[in-house]
Amino acid sequence: MAVTTYIVDKDGNQIDASTATVPTNRDFRGAWSLSGSVISEDMTKAKEIFRDKIREVRNPLLEAKDVELMKALETGSSTTDIASAKDALRDAPAAAAIDAAADIAALKAAWDSDVLGDSPYA
């Protein structure tokens, strides 16, 4: 008895995997959309996934900046750079490059490694 593998898209639609045209990249699998036997990425959903990943990565970075801020306040040091870094982290999910991304490659390129560190999509 042969076992059939099914692919299920974000809306619960499924097809036989052997008949599907599947994206080679699985980073945004949660954004896959099924049209007949072709699976493509729903860019709106992919951007949501991307922003969620930014939020996940930035949380520990913000916590570390909070520690730096407290130490600077205790010693009377300047907090300007720390505050700027925290602002950049808070603003990261709203980056214009994310909204402007027309495809998955452009979305991955929107990762700001200067603010967030190494991209999980590299």
PDB file of C-alpha atoms in Angstrom, residues 8 12 18 24 28 37 46 56-57 68 73 77 81 83-84 93 102-103 107 112 120:
ATOM      1  CA  VAL A   8      -1.652  21.696   3.534  1.00  0.00           C
ATOM      2  CA  GLY A  12      -6.287  24.212   5.261  1.00  0.00           C
ATOM      3  CA  SER A  18       3.836  14.518  -5.635  1.00  0.00           C
ATOM      4  CA  THR A  24      12.252  25.742  -2.850  1.00  0.00           C
ATOM      5  CA  PHE A  28       7.839  31.141   5.129  1.00  0.00           C
ATOM      6  CA  SER A  37      -1.289  22.337  -7.804  1.00  0.00           C
ATOM      7  CA  ALA A  46       5.030  36.240   4.896  1.00  0.00           C
ATOM      8  CA  GLU A  56      11.191  37.415  18.779  1.00  0.00           C
ATOM      9  CA  VAL A  57      14.810  38.394  18.088  1.00  0.00           C
ATOM     10  CA  GLU A  68      22.826  48.971  29.918  1.00  0.00           C
ATOM     11  CA  LEU A  73      21.912  55.920  34.887  1.00  0.00           C
ATOM     12  CA  SER A  77      26.941  58.135  31.952  1.00  0.00           C
ATOM     13  CA  ASP A  81      23.298  55.932  22.331  1.00  0.00           C
ATOM     14  CA  ALA A  83      18.109  55.218  23.849  1.00  0.00           C
ATOM     15  CA  SER A  84      18.786  55.433  20.103  1.00  0.00           C
ATOM     16  CA  PRO A  93       9.065  45.728  12.595  1.00  0.00           C
ATOM     17  CA  ALA A 102       7.634  42.299  -3.536  1.00  0.00           C
ATOM     18  CA  ASP A 103       9.024  38.790  -3.138  1.00  0.00           C
ATOM     19  CA  LEU A 107      11.752  40.356   2.280  1.00  0.00           C
ATOM     20  CA  ASP A 112      18.472  44.968   9.390  1.00  0.00           C
ATOM     21  CA  PRO A 120      17.920  33.863  10.575  1.00  0.00           C
TER      22      PRO A 120
END
